[in-house]
PDB file of C-alpha atoms and ligand atoms in Angstrom:
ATOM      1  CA  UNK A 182       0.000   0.000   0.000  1.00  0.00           C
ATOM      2  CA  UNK A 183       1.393   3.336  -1.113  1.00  0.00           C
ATOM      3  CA  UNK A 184       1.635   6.406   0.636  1.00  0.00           C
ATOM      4  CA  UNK A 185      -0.820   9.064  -1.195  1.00  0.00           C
ATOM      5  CA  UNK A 186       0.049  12.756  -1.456  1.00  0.00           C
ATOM      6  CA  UNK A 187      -2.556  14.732  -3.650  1.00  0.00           C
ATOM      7  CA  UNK A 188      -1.188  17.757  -5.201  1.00  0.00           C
ATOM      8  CA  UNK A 189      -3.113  20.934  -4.321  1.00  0.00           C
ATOM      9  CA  UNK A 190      -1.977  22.314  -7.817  1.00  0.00           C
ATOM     10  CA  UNK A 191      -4.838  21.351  -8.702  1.00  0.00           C
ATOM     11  CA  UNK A 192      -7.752  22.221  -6.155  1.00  0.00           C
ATOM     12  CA  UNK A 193      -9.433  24.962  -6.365  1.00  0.00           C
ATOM     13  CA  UNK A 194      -7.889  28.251  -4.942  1.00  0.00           C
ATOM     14  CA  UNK A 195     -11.345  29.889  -4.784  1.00  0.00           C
ATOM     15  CA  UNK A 196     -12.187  27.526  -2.215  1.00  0.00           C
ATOM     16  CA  UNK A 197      -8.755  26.271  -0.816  1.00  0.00           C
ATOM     17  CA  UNK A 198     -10.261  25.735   2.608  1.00  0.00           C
ATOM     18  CA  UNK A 199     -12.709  23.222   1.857  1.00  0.00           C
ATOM     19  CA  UNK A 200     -10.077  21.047  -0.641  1.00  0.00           C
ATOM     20  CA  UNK A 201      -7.711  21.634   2.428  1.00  0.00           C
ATOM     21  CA  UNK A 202     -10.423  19.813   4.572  1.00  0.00           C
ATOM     22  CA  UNK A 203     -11.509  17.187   2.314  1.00  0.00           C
ATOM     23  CA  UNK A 204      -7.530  15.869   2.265  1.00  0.00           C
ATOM     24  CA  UNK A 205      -7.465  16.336   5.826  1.00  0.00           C
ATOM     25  CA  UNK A 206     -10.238  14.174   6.155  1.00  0.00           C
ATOM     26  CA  UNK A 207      -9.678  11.512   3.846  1.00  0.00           C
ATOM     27  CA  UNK A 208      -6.891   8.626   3.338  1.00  0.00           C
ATOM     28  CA  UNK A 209      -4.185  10.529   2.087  1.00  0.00           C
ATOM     29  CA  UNK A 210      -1.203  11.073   4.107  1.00  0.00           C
ATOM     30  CA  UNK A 211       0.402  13.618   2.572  1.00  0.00           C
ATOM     31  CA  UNK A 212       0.078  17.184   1.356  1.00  0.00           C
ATOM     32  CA  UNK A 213       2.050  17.362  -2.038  1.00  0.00           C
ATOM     33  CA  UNK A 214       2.864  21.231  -2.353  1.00  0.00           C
ATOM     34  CA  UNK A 215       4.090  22.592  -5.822  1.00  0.00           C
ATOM     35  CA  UNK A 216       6.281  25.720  -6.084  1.00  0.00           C
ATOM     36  CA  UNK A 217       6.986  27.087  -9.173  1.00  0.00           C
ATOM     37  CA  UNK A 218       9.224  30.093 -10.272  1.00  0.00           C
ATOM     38  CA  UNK A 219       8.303  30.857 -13.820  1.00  0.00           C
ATOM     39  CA  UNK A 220      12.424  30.451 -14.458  1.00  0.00           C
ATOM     40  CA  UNK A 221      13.312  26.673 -13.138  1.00  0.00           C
ATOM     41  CA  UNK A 222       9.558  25.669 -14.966  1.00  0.00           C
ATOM     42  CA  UNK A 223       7.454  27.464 -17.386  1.00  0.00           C
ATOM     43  CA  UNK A 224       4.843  28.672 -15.103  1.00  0.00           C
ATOM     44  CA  UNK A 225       4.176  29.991 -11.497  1.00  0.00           C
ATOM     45  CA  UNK A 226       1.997  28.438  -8.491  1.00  0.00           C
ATOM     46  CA  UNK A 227       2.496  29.693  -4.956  1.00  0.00           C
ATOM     47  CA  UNK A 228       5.240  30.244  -2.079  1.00  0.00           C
ATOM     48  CA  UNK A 229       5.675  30.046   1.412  1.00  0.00           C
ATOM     49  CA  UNK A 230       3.009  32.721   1.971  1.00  0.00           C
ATOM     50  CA  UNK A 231       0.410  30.109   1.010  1.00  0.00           C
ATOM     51  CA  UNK A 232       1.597  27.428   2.465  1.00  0.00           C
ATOM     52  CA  UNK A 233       1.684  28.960   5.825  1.00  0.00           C
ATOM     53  CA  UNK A 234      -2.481  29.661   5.608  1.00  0.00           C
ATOM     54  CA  UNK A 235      -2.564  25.634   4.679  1.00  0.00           C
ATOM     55  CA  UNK A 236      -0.850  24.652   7.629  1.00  0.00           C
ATOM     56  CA  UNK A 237      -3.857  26.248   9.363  1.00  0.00           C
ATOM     57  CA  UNK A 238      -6.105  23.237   8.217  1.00  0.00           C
ATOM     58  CA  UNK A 239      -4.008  19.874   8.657  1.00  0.00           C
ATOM     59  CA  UNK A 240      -1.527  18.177  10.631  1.00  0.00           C
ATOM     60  CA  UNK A 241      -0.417  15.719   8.032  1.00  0.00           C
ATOM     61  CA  UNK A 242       2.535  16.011   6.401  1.00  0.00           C
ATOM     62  CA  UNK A 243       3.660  18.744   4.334  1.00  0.00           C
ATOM     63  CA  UNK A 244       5.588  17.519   1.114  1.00  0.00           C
ATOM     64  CA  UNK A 245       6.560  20.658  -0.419  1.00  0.00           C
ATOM     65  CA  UNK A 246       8.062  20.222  -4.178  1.00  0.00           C
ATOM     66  CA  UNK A 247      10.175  23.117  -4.821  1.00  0.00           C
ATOM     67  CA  UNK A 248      10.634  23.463  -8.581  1.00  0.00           C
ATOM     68  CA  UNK A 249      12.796  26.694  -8.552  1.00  0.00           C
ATOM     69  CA  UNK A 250      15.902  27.949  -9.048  1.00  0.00           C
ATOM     70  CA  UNK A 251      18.553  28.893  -6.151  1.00  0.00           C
ATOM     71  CA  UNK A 252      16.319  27.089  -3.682  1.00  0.00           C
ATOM     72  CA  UNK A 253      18.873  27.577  -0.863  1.00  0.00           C
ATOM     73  CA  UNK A 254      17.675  30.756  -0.812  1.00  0.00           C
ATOM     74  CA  UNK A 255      14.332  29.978   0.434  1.00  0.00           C
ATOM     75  CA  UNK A 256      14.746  26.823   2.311  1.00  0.00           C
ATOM     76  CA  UNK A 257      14.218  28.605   6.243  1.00  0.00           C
ATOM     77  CA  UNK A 258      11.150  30.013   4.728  1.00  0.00           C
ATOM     78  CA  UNK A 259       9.542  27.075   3.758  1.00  0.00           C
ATOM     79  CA  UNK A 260      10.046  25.703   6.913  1.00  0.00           C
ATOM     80  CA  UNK A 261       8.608  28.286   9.102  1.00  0.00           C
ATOM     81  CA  UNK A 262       5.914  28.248   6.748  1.00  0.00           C
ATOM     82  CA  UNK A 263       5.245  24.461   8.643  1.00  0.00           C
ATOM     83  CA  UNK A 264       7.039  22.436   5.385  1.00  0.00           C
ATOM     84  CA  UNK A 265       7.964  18.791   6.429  1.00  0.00           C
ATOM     85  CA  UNK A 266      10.198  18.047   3.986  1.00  0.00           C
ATOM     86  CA  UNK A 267      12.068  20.048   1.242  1.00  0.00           C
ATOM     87  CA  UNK A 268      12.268  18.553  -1.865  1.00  0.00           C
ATOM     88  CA  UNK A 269      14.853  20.313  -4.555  1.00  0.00           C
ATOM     89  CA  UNK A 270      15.353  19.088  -8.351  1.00  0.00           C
ATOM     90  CA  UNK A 271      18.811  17.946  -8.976  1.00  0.00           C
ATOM     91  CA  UNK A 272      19.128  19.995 -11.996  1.00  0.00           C
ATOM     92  CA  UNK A 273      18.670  23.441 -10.741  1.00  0.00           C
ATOM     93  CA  UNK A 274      21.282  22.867  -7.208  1.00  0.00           C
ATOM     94  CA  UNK A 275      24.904  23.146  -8.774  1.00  0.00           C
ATOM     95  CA  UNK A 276      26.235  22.022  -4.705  1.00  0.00           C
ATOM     96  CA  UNK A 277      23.232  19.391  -4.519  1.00  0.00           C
ATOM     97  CA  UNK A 278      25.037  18.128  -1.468  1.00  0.00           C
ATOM     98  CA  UNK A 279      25.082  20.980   0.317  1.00  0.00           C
ATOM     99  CA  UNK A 280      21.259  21.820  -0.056  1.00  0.00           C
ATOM    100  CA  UNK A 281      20.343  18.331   0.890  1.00  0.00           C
ATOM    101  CA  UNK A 282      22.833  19.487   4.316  1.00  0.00           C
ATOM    102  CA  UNK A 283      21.493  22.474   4.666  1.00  0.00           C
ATOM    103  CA  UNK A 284      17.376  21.429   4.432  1.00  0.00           C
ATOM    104  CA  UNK A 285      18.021  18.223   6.954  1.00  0.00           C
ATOM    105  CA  UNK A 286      20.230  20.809   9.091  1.00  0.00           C
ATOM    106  CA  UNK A 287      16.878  22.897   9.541  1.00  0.00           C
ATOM    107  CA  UNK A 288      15.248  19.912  10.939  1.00  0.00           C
ATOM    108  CA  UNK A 289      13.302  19.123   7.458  1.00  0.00           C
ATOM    109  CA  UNK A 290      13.031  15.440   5.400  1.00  0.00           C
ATOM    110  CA  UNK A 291      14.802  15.820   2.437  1.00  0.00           C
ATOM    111  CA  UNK A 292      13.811  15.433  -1.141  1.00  0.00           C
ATOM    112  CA  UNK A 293      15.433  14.967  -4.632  1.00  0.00           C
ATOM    113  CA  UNK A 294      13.235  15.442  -7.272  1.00  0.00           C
ATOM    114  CA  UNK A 295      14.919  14.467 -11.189  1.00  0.00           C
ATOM    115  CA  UNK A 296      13.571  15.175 -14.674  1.00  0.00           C
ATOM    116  CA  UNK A 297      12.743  12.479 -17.130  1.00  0.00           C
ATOM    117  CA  UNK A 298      15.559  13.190 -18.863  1.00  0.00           C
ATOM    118  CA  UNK A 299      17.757  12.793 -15.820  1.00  0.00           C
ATOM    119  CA  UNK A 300      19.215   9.374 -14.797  1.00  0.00           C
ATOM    120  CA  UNK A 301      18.638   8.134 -11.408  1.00  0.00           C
ATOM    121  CA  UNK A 302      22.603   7.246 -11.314  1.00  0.00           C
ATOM    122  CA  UNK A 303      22.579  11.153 -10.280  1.00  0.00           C
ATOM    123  CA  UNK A 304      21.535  10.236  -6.750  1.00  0.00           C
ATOM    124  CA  UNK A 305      24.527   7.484  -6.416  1.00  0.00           C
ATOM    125  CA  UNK A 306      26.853   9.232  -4.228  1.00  0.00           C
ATOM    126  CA  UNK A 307      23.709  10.962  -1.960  1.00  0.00           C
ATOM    127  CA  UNK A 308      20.979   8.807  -1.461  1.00  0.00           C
ATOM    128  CA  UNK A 309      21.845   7.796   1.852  1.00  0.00           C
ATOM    129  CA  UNK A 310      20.918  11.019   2.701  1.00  0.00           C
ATOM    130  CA  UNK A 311      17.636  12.015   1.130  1.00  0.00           C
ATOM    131  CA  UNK A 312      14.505  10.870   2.336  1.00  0.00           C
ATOM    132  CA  UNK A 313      12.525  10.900  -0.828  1.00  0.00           C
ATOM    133  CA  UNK A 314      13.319  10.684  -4.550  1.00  0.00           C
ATOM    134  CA  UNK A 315      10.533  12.381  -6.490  1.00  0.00           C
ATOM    135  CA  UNK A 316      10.674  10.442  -9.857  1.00  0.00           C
ATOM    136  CA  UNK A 317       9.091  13.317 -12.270  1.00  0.00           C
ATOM    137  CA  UNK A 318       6.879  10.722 -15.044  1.00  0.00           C
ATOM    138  CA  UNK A 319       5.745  14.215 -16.876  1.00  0.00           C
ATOM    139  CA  UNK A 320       7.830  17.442 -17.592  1.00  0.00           C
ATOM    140  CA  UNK A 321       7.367  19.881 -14.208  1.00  0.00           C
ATOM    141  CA  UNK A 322       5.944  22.846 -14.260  1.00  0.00           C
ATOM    142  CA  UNK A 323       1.457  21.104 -15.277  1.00  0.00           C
ATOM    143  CA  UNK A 324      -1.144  19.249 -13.959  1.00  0.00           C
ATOM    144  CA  UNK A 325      -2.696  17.466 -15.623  1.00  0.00           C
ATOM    145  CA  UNK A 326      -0.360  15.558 -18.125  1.00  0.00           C
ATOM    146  CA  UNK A 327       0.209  12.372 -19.255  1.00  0.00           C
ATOM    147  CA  UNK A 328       2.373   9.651 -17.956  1.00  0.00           C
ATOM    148  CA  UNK A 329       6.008   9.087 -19.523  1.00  0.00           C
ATOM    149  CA  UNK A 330       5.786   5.175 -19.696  1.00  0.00           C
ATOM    150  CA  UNK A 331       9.694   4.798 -19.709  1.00  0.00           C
ATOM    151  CA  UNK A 332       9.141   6.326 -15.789  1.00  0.00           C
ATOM    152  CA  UNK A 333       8.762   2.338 -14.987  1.00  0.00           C
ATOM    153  CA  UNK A 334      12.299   1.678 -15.656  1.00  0.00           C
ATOM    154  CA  UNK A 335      13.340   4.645 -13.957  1.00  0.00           C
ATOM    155  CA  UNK A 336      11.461   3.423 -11.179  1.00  0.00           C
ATOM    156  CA  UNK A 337      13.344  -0.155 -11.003  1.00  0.00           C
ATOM    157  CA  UNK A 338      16.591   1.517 -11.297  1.00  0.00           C
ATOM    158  CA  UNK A 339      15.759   3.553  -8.563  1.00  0.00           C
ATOM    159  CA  UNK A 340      15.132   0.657  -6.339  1.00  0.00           C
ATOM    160  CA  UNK A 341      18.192  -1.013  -7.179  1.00  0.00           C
ATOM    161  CA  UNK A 342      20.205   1.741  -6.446  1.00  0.00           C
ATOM    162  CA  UNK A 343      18.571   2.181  -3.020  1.00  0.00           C
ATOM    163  CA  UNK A 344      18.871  -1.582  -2.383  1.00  0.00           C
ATOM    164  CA  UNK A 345      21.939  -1.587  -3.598  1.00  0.00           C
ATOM    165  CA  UNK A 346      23.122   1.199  -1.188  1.00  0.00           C
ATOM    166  CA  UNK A 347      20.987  -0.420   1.859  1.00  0.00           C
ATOM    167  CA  UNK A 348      19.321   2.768   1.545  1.00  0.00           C
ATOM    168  CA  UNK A 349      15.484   3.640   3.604  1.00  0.00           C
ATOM    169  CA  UNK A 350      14.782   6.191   0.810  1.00  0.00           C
ATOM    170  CA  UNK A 351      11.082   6.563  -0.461  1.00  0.00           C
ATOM    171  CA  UNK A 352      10.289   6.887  -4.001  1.00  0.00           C
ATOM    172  CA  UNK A 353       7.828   9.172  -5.025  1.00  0.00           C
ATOM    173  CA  UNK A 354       6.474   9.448  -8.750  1.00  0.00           C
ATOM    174  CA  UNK A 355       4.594  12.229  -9.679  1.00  0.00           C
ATOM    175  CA  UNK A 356       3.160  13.198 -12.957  1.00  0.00           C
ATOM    176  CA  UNK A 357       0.360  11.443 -14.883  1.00  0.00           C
ATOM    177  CA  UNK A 358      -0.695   8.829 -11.560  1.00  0.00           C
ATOM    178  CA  UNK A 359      -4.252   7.676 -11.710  1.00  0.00           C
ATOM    179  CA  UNK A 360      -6.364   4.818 -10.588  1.00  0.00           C
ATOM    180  CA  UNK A 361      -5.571   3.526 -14.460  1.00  0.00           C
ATOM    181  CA  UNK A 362      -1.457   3.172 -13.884  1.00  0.00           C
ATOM    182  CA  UNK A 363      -1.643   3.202 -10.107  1.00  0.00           C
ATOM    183  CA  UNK A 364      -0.682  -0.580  -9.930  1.00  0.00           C
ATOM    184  CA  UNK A 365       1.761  -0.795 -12.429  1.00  0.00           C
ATOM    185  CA  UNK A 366       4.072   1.849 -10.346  1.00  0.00           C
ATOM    186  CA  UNK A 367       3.396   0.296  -7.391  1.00  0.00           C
ATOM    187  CA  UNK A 368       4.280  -3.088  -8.376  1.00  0.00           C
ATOM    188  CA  UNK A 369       7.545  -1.126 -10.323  1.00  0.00           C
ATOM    189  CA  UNK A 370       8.841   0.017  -6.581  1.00  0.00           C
ATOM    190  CA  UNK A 371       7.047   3.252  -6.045  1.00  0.00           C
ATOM    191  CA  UNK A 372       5.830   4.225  -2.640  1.00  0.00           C
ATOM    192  CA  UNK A 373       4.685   7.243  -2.913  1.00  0.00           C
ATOM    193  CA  UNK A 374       1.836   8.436  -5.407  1.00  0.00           C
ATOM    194  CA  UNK A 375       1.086  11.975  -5.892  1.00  0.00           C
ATOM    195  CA  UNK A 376      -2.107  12.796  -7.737  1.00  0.00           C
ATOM    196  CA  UNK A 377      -3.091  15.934  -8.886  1.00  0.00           C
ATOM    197  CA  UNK A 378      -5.927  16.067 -11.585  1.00  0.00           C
ATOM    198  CA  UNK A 379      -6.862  12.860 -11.063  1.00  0.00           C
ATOM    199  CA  UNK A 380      -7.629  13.038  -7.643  1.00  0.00           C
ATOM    200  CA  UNK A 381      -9.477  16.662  -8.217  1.00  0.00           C
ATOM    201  CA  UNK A 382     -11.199  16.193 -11.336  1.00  0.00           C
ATOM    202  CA  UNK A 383     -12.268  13.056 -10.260  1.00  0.00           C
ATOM    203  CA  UNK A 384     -16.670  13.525  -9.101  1.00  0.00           C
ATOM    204  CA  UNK A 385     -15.353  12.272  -5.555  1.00  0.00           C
ATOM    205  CA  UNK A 386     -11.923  12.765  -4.636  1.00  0.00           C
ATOM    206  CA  UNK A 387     -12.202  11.567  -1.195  1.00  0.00           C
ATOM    207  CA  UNK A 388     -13.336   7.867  -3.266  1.00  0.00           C
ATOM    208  CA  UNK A 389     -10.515   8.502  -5.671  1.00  0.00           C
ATOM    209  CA  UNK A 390      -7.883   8.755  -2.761  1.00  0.00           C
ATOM    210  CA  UNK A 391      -9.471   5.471  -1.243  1.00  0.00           C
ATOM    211  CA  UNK A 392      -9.176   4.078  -4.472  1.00  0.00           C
ATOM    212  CA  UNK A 393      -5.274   4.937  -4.849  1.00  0.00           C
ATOM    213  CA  UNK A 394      -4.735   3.587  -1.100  1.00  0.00           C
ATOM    214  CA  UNK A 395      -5.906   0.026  -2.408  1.00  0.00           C
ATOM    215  CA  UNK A 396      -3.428  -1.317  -4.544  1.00  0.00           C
TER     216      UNK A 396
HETATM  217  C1  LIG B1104       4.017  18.841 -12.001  1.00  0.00           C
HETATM  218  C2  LIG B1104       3.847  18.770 -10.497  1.00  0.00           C
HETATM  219  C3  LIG B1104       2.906  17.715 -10.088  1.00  0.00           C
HETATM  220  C4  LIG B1104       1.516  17.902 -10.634  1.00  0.00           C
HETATM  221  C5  LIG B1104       0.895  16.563 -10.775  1.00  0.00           C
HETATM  222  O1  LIG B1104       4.952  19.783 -12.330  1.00  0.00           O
HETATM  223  O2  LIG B1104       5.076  18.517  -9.863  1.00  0.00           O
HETATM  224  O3  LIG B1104       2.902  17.496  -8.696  1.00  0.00           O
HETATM  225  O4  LIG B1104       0.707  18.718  -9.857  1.00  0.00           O
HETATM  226  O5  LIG B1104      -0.315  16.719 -11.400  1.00  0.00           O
HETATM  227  P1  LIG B1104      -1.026  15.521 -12.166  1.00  0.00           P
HETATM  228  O6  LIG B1104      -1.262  14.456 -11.138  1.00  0.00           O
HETATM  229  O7  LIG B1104      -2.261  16.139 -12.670  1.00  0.00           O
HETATM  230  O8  LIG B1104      -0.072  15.067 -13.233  1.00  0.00           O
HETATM  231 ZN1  LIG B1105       5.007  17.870  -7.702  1.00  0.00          ZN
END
């Protein structure tokens, strides 16, 4: 059974509270939190600003996904503003060792998140210190796309690395998840799912996060 962490990229903003509530409520253990900077990914979400007022409504845990550049430069932010783990992309941190450092030095999980494009032999000589490998199965920066379907190799690879490296890293795969492909990453290694459209365009969401909790 896989941990569940639906993206609030796509709830809606109008009426954050309530979509705020409903995950609080429902099976999901997470809270999957997308910054964007309009420079690291073609578009812009939210900061730490919004974040904070979310922290109002849940105690669960606070996955936030920072897809920005220079994200050193924001990491004691994000934690004030309640995040429980940092997660950077390996392809904007030139000194990737020293943000993962400096985000478990502030007391936060931390999180490497790689492109498609990026091999997981990136993480070799760190993954014994990140808590969670976000495995990107779309191009960042949209909800609502669809899956890569090479992201299943990347997500074997992955395990053998951490297995390899006696490693207690989770991996996370986000982009494209649904209750269609659900099983398939699951049985690939995955153990975390995020879900963004499908969870919130889905008629029930609350269901749709049951649903992703059974395989
Ligand atoms: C994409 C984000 C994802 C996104 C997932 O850049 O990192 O977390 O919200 O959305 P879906 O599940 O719709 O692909
Ligand atoms: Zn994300």
């Amino acid at each position: 059974m896989a941990i569940v962490a639906p993206s609030l990229l796509s709830a809606n903003f109008l009426h954050l509270e309530r979509d705020c509530k409903m995950l609080d409520a429902s099976e999901a253990e997470w809270f999957h939190l997308d910054v964007m900077d309009g420079r690291f990914v073609p578009n812009i979400s939210f900061g730490p600003m919004i974040i904070k007022f979310i922290r109002q409504t849940s105690e669960k845990f606070f996955d936030v996904h920072l897809m920005i550049e220079e994200p050193e430069k924001y990491s004691e932010e994000f934690m004030k503003a309640g995040a429980d783990s940092l997660t950077v992309h390996a392809e904007a941190c030139v000194h990737l060792h020293r943000n993962i450092q400096q985000i478990n030095q502030l007391g936060m999980r931390a999180g490497v998140a790689i492109n498609p494009h990026t091999p997981v032999s990136v993480l070799e000589n760190i993954i014994n210190d990140v808590y969670v490998v976000c495995l990107m199965s779309v191009n960042p920066g949209f909800g609502g796309q669809s899956f890569i379907p090479q992201s299943l190799d990347k997500i074997k690879a992955l395990k053998s690395l951490i297995e390899s490296k006696n490693a207690a890293t989770l991996i996370q795969v986000d982009g494209g998840v649904s209750e269609k492909n659900a099983a398939q990453i699951i049985a690939a290694g995955a153990d975390v799912l995020v879900a963004g459209s499908a969870v919130f365009g889905s008629s029930n969401p609350a269901v749709t996060i049951s649903k992703l909790k059974s395989f």
